[in-house]
Structure formats: C-alpha cells, structure tokens
Amino acid sequence: MTAASATIPVTVIGGFLGAGKTTFVNHLLRSGGPRTAVLVNDFGEVNVDATLIASHDGTTMTLTNGCICCSIGTSFIDTMCRVLDAAVPFERIVIEASGVGDPWKIAEIALIEPSLRLDRVIVLADASRIAQLIDDARVGDTVRGQFGRCAVVLLNKTDLVDAEALTVARAAVRSLRPDVRIVETAQGAMPTLAELETAASSSGFRADAVDAAAIDHGTTFKSWAYRRAGQFDRNRLACAVDKLPPQLLRLKGSCRLAGEDDVKVFQMVDSVWSLSPADAEPAEPGIVLVGVGTADLPPQADLDAILDRALARAEAAS
Ligand SMILES: Nc1nc2c(ncn2[C@@H]2O[C@H](COP(=O)(O)OP(=O)(O)OP(=O)(O)O)[C@@H](O)[C@H]2O)c(=O)[nH]1
C-alpha cells in the first residue's frame, strides 16, 4: 500500500457567499463515488447547508460557531477526529468552507495531519458577479483571498451571463490567478472530482501564491437567524425582501408559505431570491441573513420587523 492510498483525500470547496458551493457538493454526492464525509461550515448560527446537502451513503457534519478559517477550534478538530475514528472508514472528505472563509486555511489541516492528504482546493466563482466582487470595497479583500492557492476555479452560473459577460468574468479570475485552470460550470452541468482530475494536479496550488490578507471574518461580516413559527404570505414576502437593506448579501433557510403544505427553501444571493420545495424537513428551521459592514447595519430587531411584516398573520408568532 502506498503512502497516498493509506491516507484519506480531503477536498476543500471555497468561494464567496452564494457562488454555488452547496450545489456543487450535492452534485458530487449524487454522482456516486467513494463513501464520503461532508463537513460544512455555515457562517450563520442555523445549520442551513447541512439540511441542503443531499442524503448520501456517508455522513454530513456541521462546523458551526462562525468561520472556522479564522479559528480552527476544538469543534473542527473534534469533528475531524470523529471522521477519522469512524467504525467504517471514510474514503473521501469534502469540506465546504463558509462563503466568507479562506479555504486554504482549512486545507492546511490536511497538510499537517498525517492520516489526511490534501486532494485539492476548488473555488467557485459566480460568473454573474465575480468581476464586481473582486473590486468591491467592502468584500473585495475577502473574495480575492479565497483564490490565493486553489488548484482549480469553477466559473459557475454561466447560464446567467452572455458571452461578453463571461469573457469579463474569465478575465477577472485570470487577474487573480493568471495560470489557474478555469472550468466553466452551471448547476445543470458540473464535473465530478474524477473529471476534474486532469484539470490540475493534486498539488496544484502555487507555493508562491499570495496569501490572503489576515481578515477577521467575524468582524467584517455579520449573520443573524430569523426564527418564527409563522407562515409567510408569498406577496408580502416579495415586498419585505425589497425593503431589506443592501448590506445584506445572502439569505438562506427554510420557511412555510400560507396555504402550501411543503417546506420551502428560501435563497437570496445579492438581491435575487427564490423559493423551491425542500427535499427534507429542516433540522433547524429558520432563515440566516449575512451582511457586511457591522457598523452601518441596522439592528437585528429592525431586520426581524421587516420579515415579520411578511407573515400571513399581521402579528408575529413567538
Ligand atoms: N442560475 C444558477 N443558479 C445557481 C447555480 N448554482 C447555484 N445556483 C443557485 O445559487 C444559489 C446559491 O447556491 P448555493 O449552492 O447555496 O451557494 P453557496 O456557495 O453554497 O452559498 P453559501 O454557502 O451561502 O455561501 C441557490 O439558489 C442555487 O440554486 C448555477 O449554476 N446557475
């Protein structure tokens, strides 16, 4: 047995809020392959992503309490120990970094733990937003830092852009990593890890790549959980979302709509939002809101009040 086969390969998936990381992880799981442990780091206090990960023949574990790239705390180490001590060994570990995290910081764990082997860091970029994001005064540092040492970039959501915008998006990624392999994807057309094998060698990171600036993501970004037992009125929800402040970059979670039986997944990236039927009852109901710029964000009570107005009954439940 070679050293490489005695270790468990770790793939870290990074990319900014809403780029499509969970969508890609689900695609990998649905494509079959080895028994996988999926570790998900949600920035918010409600474990939304773990609910959104499809059921599979392995396990999904959550890494909570903020951004693990800022502090690889005991929770991450404990979770990793549980994975490594599993009675039926896992053959692959996939870690989804938080949308504000630096995936390389997480990958470093695989480089120092002898029973792990870093497969690669894959970063997703939203083709419809990446050019703006890397120049954004509020989030640009965080976004640029995520690309520092990845082996391959999935330029995702190509279905949302025309040829000209795609060229701009490609150039934006190239401006960060001139020689990185870029694979263009959309949620209906994503590669498996095996298909990406030719896209980069397993050590495809550049040793000379620029390290991410030291950013305290817990200070730069802030998250809230909106938890209500009530049901939303669809039209009122549309009005409420319009009233949310522009500092809110991401909303995701589960909710119920008045008059509809199934649980809905609520997604908002930037100001574009959608509702779709949930595959499963959420372990933790609620909607997570992630915003940037803690100083000029309204207090949580104001944000809650905006969403409360979307409830089917005028008065908010509990
Ligand atoms: N049109 C389009 N939508 C996509 C694509 N990939 C993902 N989405 C949608 O984008 C939204 C965010 O996708 P996620 O996979 O949750 O993104 P994420 O990077 O995991 O988000 P965070 O974990 O919050 O950072 C969801 O509504 C997805 O359905 C794509 O290729 N095209």
PDB file of C-alpha atoms and ligand atoms in Angstrom, residues 15-24 41-42 49 52 96-100 124 156-160 185-188 190 250 252 267-269 274 290, ligand 1:
ATOM      1  CA  GLY A  15     -15.988  30.558  -2.923  1.00  0.00           C
ATOM      2  CA  PHE A  16     -17.914  33.645  -1.894  1.00  0.00           C
ATOM      3  CA  LEU A  17     -21.449  33.673  -0.481  1.00  0.00           C
ATOM      4  CA  GLY A  18     -23.894  32.126  -2.914  1.00  0.00           C
ATOM      5  CA  ALA A  19     -21.323  31.089  -5.551  1.00  0.00           C
ATOM      6  CA  GLY A  20     -22.763  27.562  -5.672  1.00  0.00           C
ATOM      7  CA  LYS A  21     -20.652  25.536  -3.231  1.00  0.00           C
ATOM      8  CA  THR A  22     -23.521  23.514  -1.748  1.00  0.00           C
ATOM      9  CA  THR A  23     -24.919  22.952  -5.228  1.00  0.00           C
ATOM     10  CA  PHE A  24     -21.548  21.548  -6.296  1.00  0.00           C
ATOM     11  CA  ASN A  41     -19.008  25.333   7.788  1.00  0.00           C
ATOM     12  CA  ASP A  42     -22.003  27.625   7.796  1.00  0.00           C
ATOM     13  CA  ASP A  49     -26.288  23.962   4.428  1.00  0.00           C
ATOM     14  CA  LEU A  52     -29.466  21.341   1.900  1.00  0.00           C
ATOM     15  CA  GLU A  96     -17.414  23.142   2.267  1.00  0.00           C
ATOM     16  CA  ALA A  97     -15.862  26.345   3.563  1.00  0.00           C
ATOM     17  CA  SER A  98     -18.113  29.178   4.613  1.00  0.00           C
ATOM     18  CA  GLY A  99     -18.875  31.766   1.948  1.00  0.00           C
ATOM     19  CA  VAL A 100     -16.679  34.322   3.713  1.00  0.00           C
ATOM     20  CA  LEU A 124     -16.300  28.536  -7.168  1.00  0.00           C
ATOM     21  CA  ASN A 156     -20.184  28.813 -12.127  1.00  0.00           C
ATOM     22  CA  LYS A 157     -23.614  30.177 -13.095  1.00  0.00           C
ATOM     23  CA  THR A 158     -22.542  30.555 -16.716  1.00  0.00           C
ATOM     24  CA  ASP A 159     -26.229  30.138 -17.574  1.00  0.00           C
ATOM     25  CA  LEU A 160     -26.829  33.625 -16.139  1.00  0.00           C
ATOM     26  CA  THR A 185     -19.954  25.287 -14.999  1.00  0.00           C
ATOM     27  CA  ALA A 186     -23.660  25.706 -14.380  1.00  0.00           C
ATOM     28  CA  GLN A 187     -25.748  23.738 -11.944  1.00  0.00           C
ATOM     29  CA  GLY A 188     -27.040  21.538 -14.768  1.00  0.00           C
ATOM     30  CA  MET A 190     -20.873  20.349 -13.328  1.00  0.00           C
ATOM     31  CA  ARG A 250     -27.118  36.483   1.468  1.00  0.00           C
ATOM     32  CA  LYS A 252     -30.932  31.264   3.031  1.00  0.00           C
ATOM     33  CA  GLN A 267     -32.494  31.573  -1.178  1.00  0.00           C
ATOM     34  CA  MET A 268     -31.310  35.099  -1.833  1.00  0.00           C
ATOM     35  CA  VAL A 269     -27.971  35.976  -3.405  1.00  0.00           C
ATOM     36  CA  SER A 274     -36.147  32.238  -4.959  1.00  0.00           C
ATOM     37  CA  VAL A 290     -25.495  37.509   6.233  1.00  0.00           C
TER      38      VAL A 290
HETATM   39  N1  LIG B   1     -28.749  30.074 -12.235  1.00  0.00           N
HETATM   40  C1  LIG B   1     -27.919  29.364 -11.477  1.00  0.00           C
HETATM   41  N2  LIG B   1     -28.136  29.298 -10.156  1.00  0.00           N
HETATM   42  C2  LIG B   1     -27.272  28.560  -9.420  1.00  0.00           C
HETATM   43  C3  LIG B   1     -26.187  27.866  -9.982  1.00  0.00           C
HETATM   44  N3  LIG B   1     -25.511  27.230  -8.990  1.00  0.00           N
HETATM   45  C4  LIG B   1     -26.162  27.532  -7.852  1.00  0.00           C
HETATM   46  N4  LIG B   1     -27.224  28.320  -8.100  1.00  0.00           N
HETATM   47  C5  LIG B   1     -28.190  28.883  -7.134  1.00  0.00           C
HETATM   48  O1  LIG B   1     -27.498  29.873  -6.361  1.00  0.00           O
HETATM   49  C6  LIG B   1     -27.997  29.872  -5.025  1.00  0.00           C
HETATM   50  C7  LIG B   1     -26.842  29.670  -4.059  1.00  0.00           C
HETATM   51  O2  LIG B   1     -26.310  28.377  -4.287  1.00  0.00           O
HETATM   52  P1  LIG B   1     -25.551  27.584  -3.136  1.00  0.00           P
HETATM   53  O3  LIG B   1     -25.058  26.308  -3.725  1.00  0.00           O
HETATM   54  O4  LIG B   1     -26.397  27.504  -1.927  1.00  0.00           O
HETATM   55  O5  LIG B   1     -24.359  28.591  -2.874  1.00  0.00           O
HETATM   56  P2  LIG B   1     -23.249  28.506  -1.719  1.00  0.00           P
HETATM   57  O6  LIG B   1     -21.976  28.954  -2.308  1.00  0.00           O
HETATM   58  O7  LIG B   1     -23.258  27.165  -1.089  1.00  0.00           O
HETATM   59  O8  LIG B   1     -23.823  29.581  -0.696  1.00  0.00           O
HETATM   60  P3  LIG B   1     -23.251  29.918   0.795  1.00  0.00           P
HETATM   61  O9  LIG B   1     -22.953  28.597   1.453  1.00  0.00           O
HETATM   62  O10 LIG B   1     -24.328  30.672   1.464  1.00  0.00           O
HETATM   63  O11 LIG B   1     -22.038  30.736   0.593  1.00  0.00           O
HETATM   64  C8  LIG B   1     -29.062  28.773  -4.954  1.00  0.00           C
HETATM   65  O12 LIG B   1     -30.321  29.356  -5.160  1.00  0.00           O
HETATM   66  C9  LIG B   1     -28.690  27.857  -6.128  1.00  0.00           C
HETATM   67  O13 LIG B   1     -29.797  27.147  -6.633  1.00  0.00           O
HETATM   68  C10 LIG B   1     -25.989  27.944 -11.402  1.00  0.00           C
HETATM   69  O14 LIG B   1     -25.059  27.397 -11.990  1.00  0.00           O
HETATM   70  N5  LIG B   1     -26.884  28.709 -12.084  1.00  0.00           N
END
